[in-house]
Short mmCIF file of C-alpha atoms in Angstrom, two decimals:
data_model
loop_
_atom_site.label_atom_id
_atom_site.label_comp_id
_atom_site.label_asym_id
_atom_site.label_seq_id
_atom_site.Cartn_x
_atom_site.Cartn_y
_atom_site.Cartn_z
CA UNK A 1 -44.18 96.79 -145.23
CA UNK A 2 -42.20 93.58 -145.08
CA UNK A 3 -42.59 90.56 -147.28
CA UNK A 4 -43.27 87.36 -145.39
CA UNK A 5 -39.62 86.34 -145.82
CA UNK A 6 -38.31 89.64 -144.44
CA UNK A 7 -40.79 89.57 -141.55
CA UNK A 8 -39.77 86.01 -140.71
CA UNK A 9 -36.11 87.03 -140.60
CA UNK A 10 -36.81 90.04 -138.39
CA UNK A 11 -38.99 87.94 -136.09
CA UNK A 12 -36.54 85.00 -135.99
CA UNK A 13 -39.25 82.55 -137.02
CA UNK A 14 -39.84 80.42 -140.08
CA UNK A 15 -42.01 81.36 -143.04
CA UNK A 16 -43.87 78.08 -142.49
CA UNK A 17 -44.75 79.17 -138.94
CA UNK A 18 -46.06 82.54 -140.16
CA UNK A 19 -48.25 80.77 -142.71
CA UNK A 20 -49.58 78.53 -139.95
CA UNK A 21 -50.35 81.53 -137.75
CA UNK A 22 -52.17 83.11 -140.68
CA UNK A 23 -54.19 79.95 -141.33
CA UNK A 24 -55.23 79.70 -137.67
CA UNK A 25 -56.01 83.42 -137.39
CA UNK A 26 -53.37 83.97 -134.72
CA UNK A 27 -51.36 86.49 -136.78
CA UNK A 28 -52.86 87.69 -140.01
CA UNK A 29 -50.72 89.63 -142.50
CA UNK A 30 -51.45 93.35 -142.67
CA UNK A 31 -52.02 93.07 -146.42
CA UNK A 32 -52.41 90.30 -148.99
CA UNK A 33 -51.90 91.20 -152.63
CA UNK A 34 -55.12 90.09 -154.38
CA UNK A 35 -53.32 89.35 -157.61
CA UNK A 36 -50.26 87.46 -156.39
CA UNK A 37 -51.43 86.29 -152.94
CA UNK A 38 -48.19 87.60 -151.40
CA UNK A 39 -48.42 88.38 -147.70
CA UNK A 40 -47.08 91.64 -146.25
CA UNK A 41 -46.52 92.57 -142.61
CA UNK A 42 -45.83 95.81 -140.74
CA UNK A 43 -43.13 96.47 -138.16
CA UNK A 44 -45.86 97.03 -135.56
CA UNK A 45 -46.87 93.37 -135.91
CA UNK A 46 -43.52 92.27 -134.48
CA UNK A 47 -44.87 93.13 -131.01
CA UNK A 48 -47.75 90.65 -131.43
CA UNK A 49 -45.38 88.04 -132.86
CA UNK A 50 -43.04 88.43 -129.87
CA UNK A 51 -45.94 87.92 -127.46
CA UNK A 52 -47.08 84.82 -129.35
CA UNK A 53 -43.61 83.25 -129.29
CA UNK A 54 -43.06 84.09 -125.61
CA UNK A 55 -46.39 82.56 -124.59
CA UNK A 56 -45.77 79.47 -126.73
CA UNK A 57 -42.37 79.01 -125.09
CA UNK A 58 -44.15 79.09 -121.73
CA UNK A 59 -46.15 76.08 -122.87
CA UNK A 60 -49.53 77.67 -123.55
CA UNK A 61 -51.72 76.19 -126.26
CA UNK A 62 -52.39 78.20 -129.42
CA UNK A 63 -55.96 78.80 -128.27
CA UNK A 64 -54.71 80.13 -124.92
CA UNK A 65 -52.17 82.30 -126.74
CA UNK A 66 -54.91 83.70 -128.99
CA UNK A 67 -57.13 84.53 -126.00
CA UNK A 68 -54.27 86.27 -124.22
CA UNK A 69 -52.98 88.38 -127.11
CA UNK A 70 -56.56 89.28 -128.13
CA UNK A 71 -57.10 90.42 -124.52
CA UNK A 72 -59.94 87.97 -123.95
CA UNK A 73 -58.25 86.93 -120.70
CA UNK A 74 -58.46 89.26 -117.73
CA UNK A 75 -55.42 90.30 -115.73
CA UNK A 76 -56.36 88.14 -112.76
CA UNK A 77 -56.93 85.07 -114.94
CA UNK A 78 -53.66 85.67 -116.79
CA UNK A 79 -51.82 85.94 -113.49
CA UNK A 80 -53.32 82.63 -112.41
CA UNK A 81 -52.39 80.97 -115.71
CA UNK A 82 -48.80 82.18 -115.41
CA UNK A 83 -48.50 81.00 -111.81
CA UNK A 84 -49.86 77.59 -112.77
CA UNK A 85 -47.43 77.36 -115.67
CA UNK A 86 -44.56 78.38 -113.39
CA UNK A 87 -45.49 75.58 -110.97
CA UNK A 88 -45.64 73.09 -113.86
CA UNK A 89 -42.20 74.17 -115.09
CA UNK A 90 -40.74 73.95 -111.58
CA UNK A 91 -42.13 70.42 -111.24
CA UNK A 92 -40.72 69.46 -114.62
CA UNK A 93 -37.31 70.89 -113.69
CA UNK A 94 -37.30 68.95 -110.42
CA UNK A 95 -38.22 65.76 -112.26
CA UNK A 96 -35.49 66.38 -114.84
CA UNK A 97 -32.98 66.99 -112.05
CA UNK A 98 -33.99 63.74 -110.37
CA UNK A 99 -33.61 61.86 -113.66
CA UNK A 100 -30.16 63.39 -114.15
CA UNK A 101 -29.12 62.16 -110.71
CA UNK A 102 -30.30 58.66 -111.61
CA UNK A 103 -28.41 58.74 -114.91
CA UNK A 104 -25.24 59.78 -113.07
CA UNK A 105 -25.80 57.02 -110.51
CA UNK A 106 -26.17 54.45 -113.31
CA UNK A 107 -22.95 55.72 -114.90
CA UNK A 108 -21.09 55.39 -111.60
CA UNK A 109 -22.49 51.89 -111.20
CA UNK A 110 -21.22 50.98 -114.68
CA UNK A 111 -17.81 52.51 -113.98
CA UNK A 112 -17.51 50.59 -110.69
CA UNK A 113 -18.34 47.20 -112.20
CA UNK A 114 -15.65 44.69 -111.37
CA UNK A 115 -14.44 46.64 -108.34
CA UNK A 116 -15.32 44.76 -105.16
CA UNK A 117 -15.28 46.87 -101.95
CA UNK A 118 -14.22 43.97 -99.73
CA UNK A 119 -12.97 46.29 -96.98
CA UNK A 120 -16.23 48.24 -96.85
CA UNK A 121 -18.72 45.40 -96.31
CA UNK A 122 -19.22 44.03 -92.80
CA UNK A 123 -21.48 41.16 -91.73
CA UNK A 124 -23.12 41.44 -88.33
CA UNK A 125 -26.29 40.71 -86.41
CA UNK A 126 -28.74 43.55 -85.92
CA UNK A 127 -30.75 43.67 -82.68
CA UNK A 128 -34.46 44.39 -82.47
CA UNK A 129 -35.28 48.07 -82.03
CA UNK A 130 -38.46 49.93 -81.14
CA UNK A 131 -39.58 52.40 -83.77
CA UNK A 132 -42.43 54.73 -84.62
CA UNK A 133 -43.41 54.57 -88.27
CA UNK A 134 -45.71 55.63 -91.06
CA UNK A 135 -46.24 53.47 -94.15
CA UNK A 136 -47.20 54.16 -97.74
CA UNK A 137 -46.96 52.44 -101.12
CA UNK A 138 -44.50 53.22 -103.93
CA UNK A 139 -44.94 52.16 -107.54
CA UNK A 140 -41.60 50.32 -107.57
CA UNK A 141 -38.26 50.03 -105.76
CA UNK A 142 -36.61 52.42 -108.21
CA UNK A 143 -35.18 55.52 -106.50
CA UNK A 144 -37.39 57.87 -108.53
CA UNK A 145 -40.46 56.11 -107.08
CA UNK A 146 -39.16 55.69 -103.52
CA UNK A 147 -37.88 59.26 -103.02
CA UNK A 148 -41.20 61.12 -103.52
CA UNK A 149 -42.89 58.73 -101.08
CA UNK A 150 -40.42 58.42 -98.21
CA UNK A 151 -39.52 62.11 -97.89
CA UNK A 152 -43.09 63.30 -97.18
CA UNK A 153 -43.63 60.26 -94.94
CA UNK A 154 -40.76 61.31 -92.68
CA UNK A 155 -41.95 64.94 -92.63
CA UNK A 156 -45.40 63.82 -91.51
CA UNK A 157 -44.02 61.29 -89.01
CA UNK A 158 -41.89 63.89 -87.23
CA UNK A 159 -44.83 66.31 -87.21
CA UNK A 160 -47.06 63.71 -85.55
CA UNK A 161 -44.38 62.68 -83.06
CA UNK A 162 -43.92 66.30 -82.07
CA UNK A 163 -47.68 66.70 -81.56
CA UNK A 164 -47.67 63.56 -79.40
CA UNK A 165 -44.74 64.80 -77.33
CA UNK A 166 -42.52 61.89 -78.37
CA UNK A 167 -38.81 62.58 -79.01
CA UNK A 168 -36.84 60.18 -81.22
CA UNK A 169 -34.08 58.36 -79.35
CA UNK A 170 -32.10 57.09 -82.33
CA UNK A 171 -31.68 57.24 -86.09
CA UNK A 172 -34.26 57.00 -88.81
CA UNK A 173 -34.69 53.51 -90.26
CA UNK A 174 -36.29 53.06 -93.67
CA UNK A 175 -37.27 49.55 -94.64
CA UNK A 176 -39.22 47.99 -97.47
CA UNK A 177 -41.43 45.01 -98.31
CA UNK A 178 -43.32 43.79 -101.35
CA UNK A 179 -46.75 45.40 -101.23
CA UNK A 180 -49.69 43.03 -100.67
CA UNK A 181 -51.32 44.09 -103.95
CA UNK A 182 -48.28 42.90 -105.92
CA UNK A 183 -47.50 44.27 -109.35
CA UNK A 184 -44.00 45.31 -108.28
CA UNK A 185 -45.35 47.83 -105.77
CA UNK A 186 -43.43 48.40 -102.55
CA UNK A 187 -44.58 49.05 -98.99
CA UNK A 188 -42.40 51.90 -97.76
CA UNK A 189 -41.84 52.18 -94.00
CA UNK A 190 -40.48 55.48 -92.70
CA UNK A 191 -39.43 54.73 -89.13
CA UNK A 192 -37.38 56.31 -86.35
CA UNK A 193 -36.14 54.83 -83.10
CA UNK A 194 -38.19 55.80 -80.04
CA UNK A 195 -38.68 54.82 -76.41
CA UNK A 196 -42.45 54.65 -75.97
CA UNK A 197 -45.21 52.06 -75.42
CA UNK A 198 -46.42 49.98 -78.34
CA UNK A 199 -49.41 51.57 -80.02
CA UNK A 200 -51.49 51.97 -83.17
CA UNK A 201 -52.90 55.43 -83.77
CA UNK A 202 -51.98 58.35 -86.00
CA UNK A 203 -48.67 56.48 -86.29
CA UNK A 204 -47.57 53.01 -85.26
CA UNK A 205 -45.03 52.06 -82.60
CA UNK A 206 -43.63 48.54 -82.95
CA UNK A 207 -40.55 46.45 -82.31
CA UNK A 208 -38.67 46.06 -85.58
CA UNK A 209 -37.45 42.44 -85.72
CA UNK A 210 -33.77 41.65 -85.33
CA UNK A 211 -31.64 40.42 -88.23
CA UNK A 212 -29.62 37.29 -87.44
CA UNK A 213 -27.12 38.20 -90.14
CA UNK A 214 -26.83 41.28 -92.30
CA UNK A 215 -24.28 42.39 -94.87
CA UNK A 216 -23.75 46.11 -94.30
CA UNK A 217 -22.09 48.93 -96.17
CA UNK A 218 -21.96 52.68 -95.56
CA UNK A 219 -23.21 55.03 -98.26
CA UNK A 220 -22.06 58.65 -98.22
CA UNK A 221 -24.21 61.17 -100.07
CA UNK A 222 -27.79 61.64 -101.16
CA UNK A 223 -29.98 58.55 -101.26
CA UNK A 224 -30.91 59.58 -104.79
CA UNK A 225 -27.41 58.38 -105.73
CA UNK A 226 -27.38 55.18 -103.65
CA UNK A 227 -27.44 52.82 -106.63
CA UNK A 228 -23.65 52.25 -107.00
CA UNK A 229 -23.32 51.52 -103.27
CA UNK A 230 -26.34 49.18 -103.28
CA UNK A 231 -25.02 47.30 -106.29
CA UNK A 232 -21.54 47.03 -104.76
CA UNK A 233 -23.19 45.41 -101.73
CA UNK A 234 -25.14 43.05 -104.00
CA UNK A 235 -21.95 42.00 -105.83
CA UNK A 236 -20.22 41.34 -102.51
CA UNK A 237 -23.13 39.19 -101.32
CA UNK A 238 -22.99 37.10 -104.49
CA UNK A 239 -19.19 36.80 -104.53
CA UNK A 240 -19.06 35.63 -100.91
CA UNK A 241 -21.66 32.87 -101.20
CA UNK A 242 -24.45 34.67 -99.40
CA UNK A 243 -28.06 35.02 -100.44
CA UNK A 244 -30.26 38.06 -99.85
CA UNK A 245 -33.44 37.36 -97.89
CA UNK A 246 -35.09 40.78 -98.14
CA UNK A 247 -34.72 44.43 -99.03
CA UNK A 248 -31.86 46.31 -97.33
CA UNK A 249 -32.74 48.57 -94.42
CA UNK A 250 -31.43 52.13 -94.53
CA UNK A 251 -30.09 53.50 -91.25
CA UNK A 252 -29.74 57.29 -91.31
CA UNK A 253 -26.52 57.82 -89.36
CA UNK A 254 -26.06 61.48 -90.30
CA UNK A 255 -28.65 63.68 -92.02
CA UNK A 256 -27.36 67.28 -92.26
CA UNK A 257 -29.23 69.85 -94.32
CA UNK A 258 -27.00 69.21 -97.33
CA UNK A 259 -28.14 65.83 -98.64
CA UNK A 260 -24.75 65.28 -100.27
CA UNK A 261 -23.28 65.00 -96.75
CA UNK A 262 -25.67 62.29 -95.59
CA UNK A 263 -24.23 59.08 -94.13
CA UNK A 264 -26.45 55.99 -94.41
CA UNK A 265 -25.80 52.37 -93.54
CA UNK A 266 -27.41 49.74 -95.76
CA UNK A 267 -28.25 46.53 -93.90
CA UNK A 268 -29.12 43.66 -96.25
CA UNK A 269 -30.48 40.54 -94.48
CA UNK A 270 -28.55 37.51 -95.75
CA UNK A 271 -28.08 33.81 -95.25
CA UNK A 272 -25.48 31.40 -96.54
CA UNK A 273 -26.28 30.27 -100.09
#
């Protein structure tokens, strides 16, 4: 038999954890000396300890771990629990990846401060264009709130257009407005240029108003990393005595499968300050 210290070393856990498992009934020692109270474990108990640690690392609660190792959970239920946990971990990894992209975008924005892309910004008028669109609400204008809304919107819009037999005739155009309910929420419009009669149905077809004057800049790469480009445009607007009059539109010039190869024009409506 092993003392609790030896068993902890062989199991790569702490003595404190083994005492906790004993107190909760998750892993009792094989023998407790009645005189000294010393705990002793057998080598065979390492198998149960390994299962406990593995299940804990998967994010299961101690009660769930106990039910599984005590075989109170059937094979089918265990399979379902593991699939659910896998989905939760995949979601968490995707969220962490999105946060990492935003951190990198913030770093690039900090590194580019003071650098004015005067050759990259162009002012121009933007004509009215007919678009088909779907609209939804995002919690804020931050990329981590916009991305999960606009992507599914475009997927659904193209599905509905295909069902209606309508083929896009130009690029996608994403535009934004303050949501009527306020609170910093944003109305997200996922639109694409079409040539079809005006209508309201499973999607809306409308004429997107023209912009008398817009400051424009081209962003290359995923829209998850648009922040440095958007802030460069904002600095240019301020430095050249313009004033923004709305959220920039996003014109999807090139959208290959690799999002890092996307080309998007930002069109910020402006007026002279």
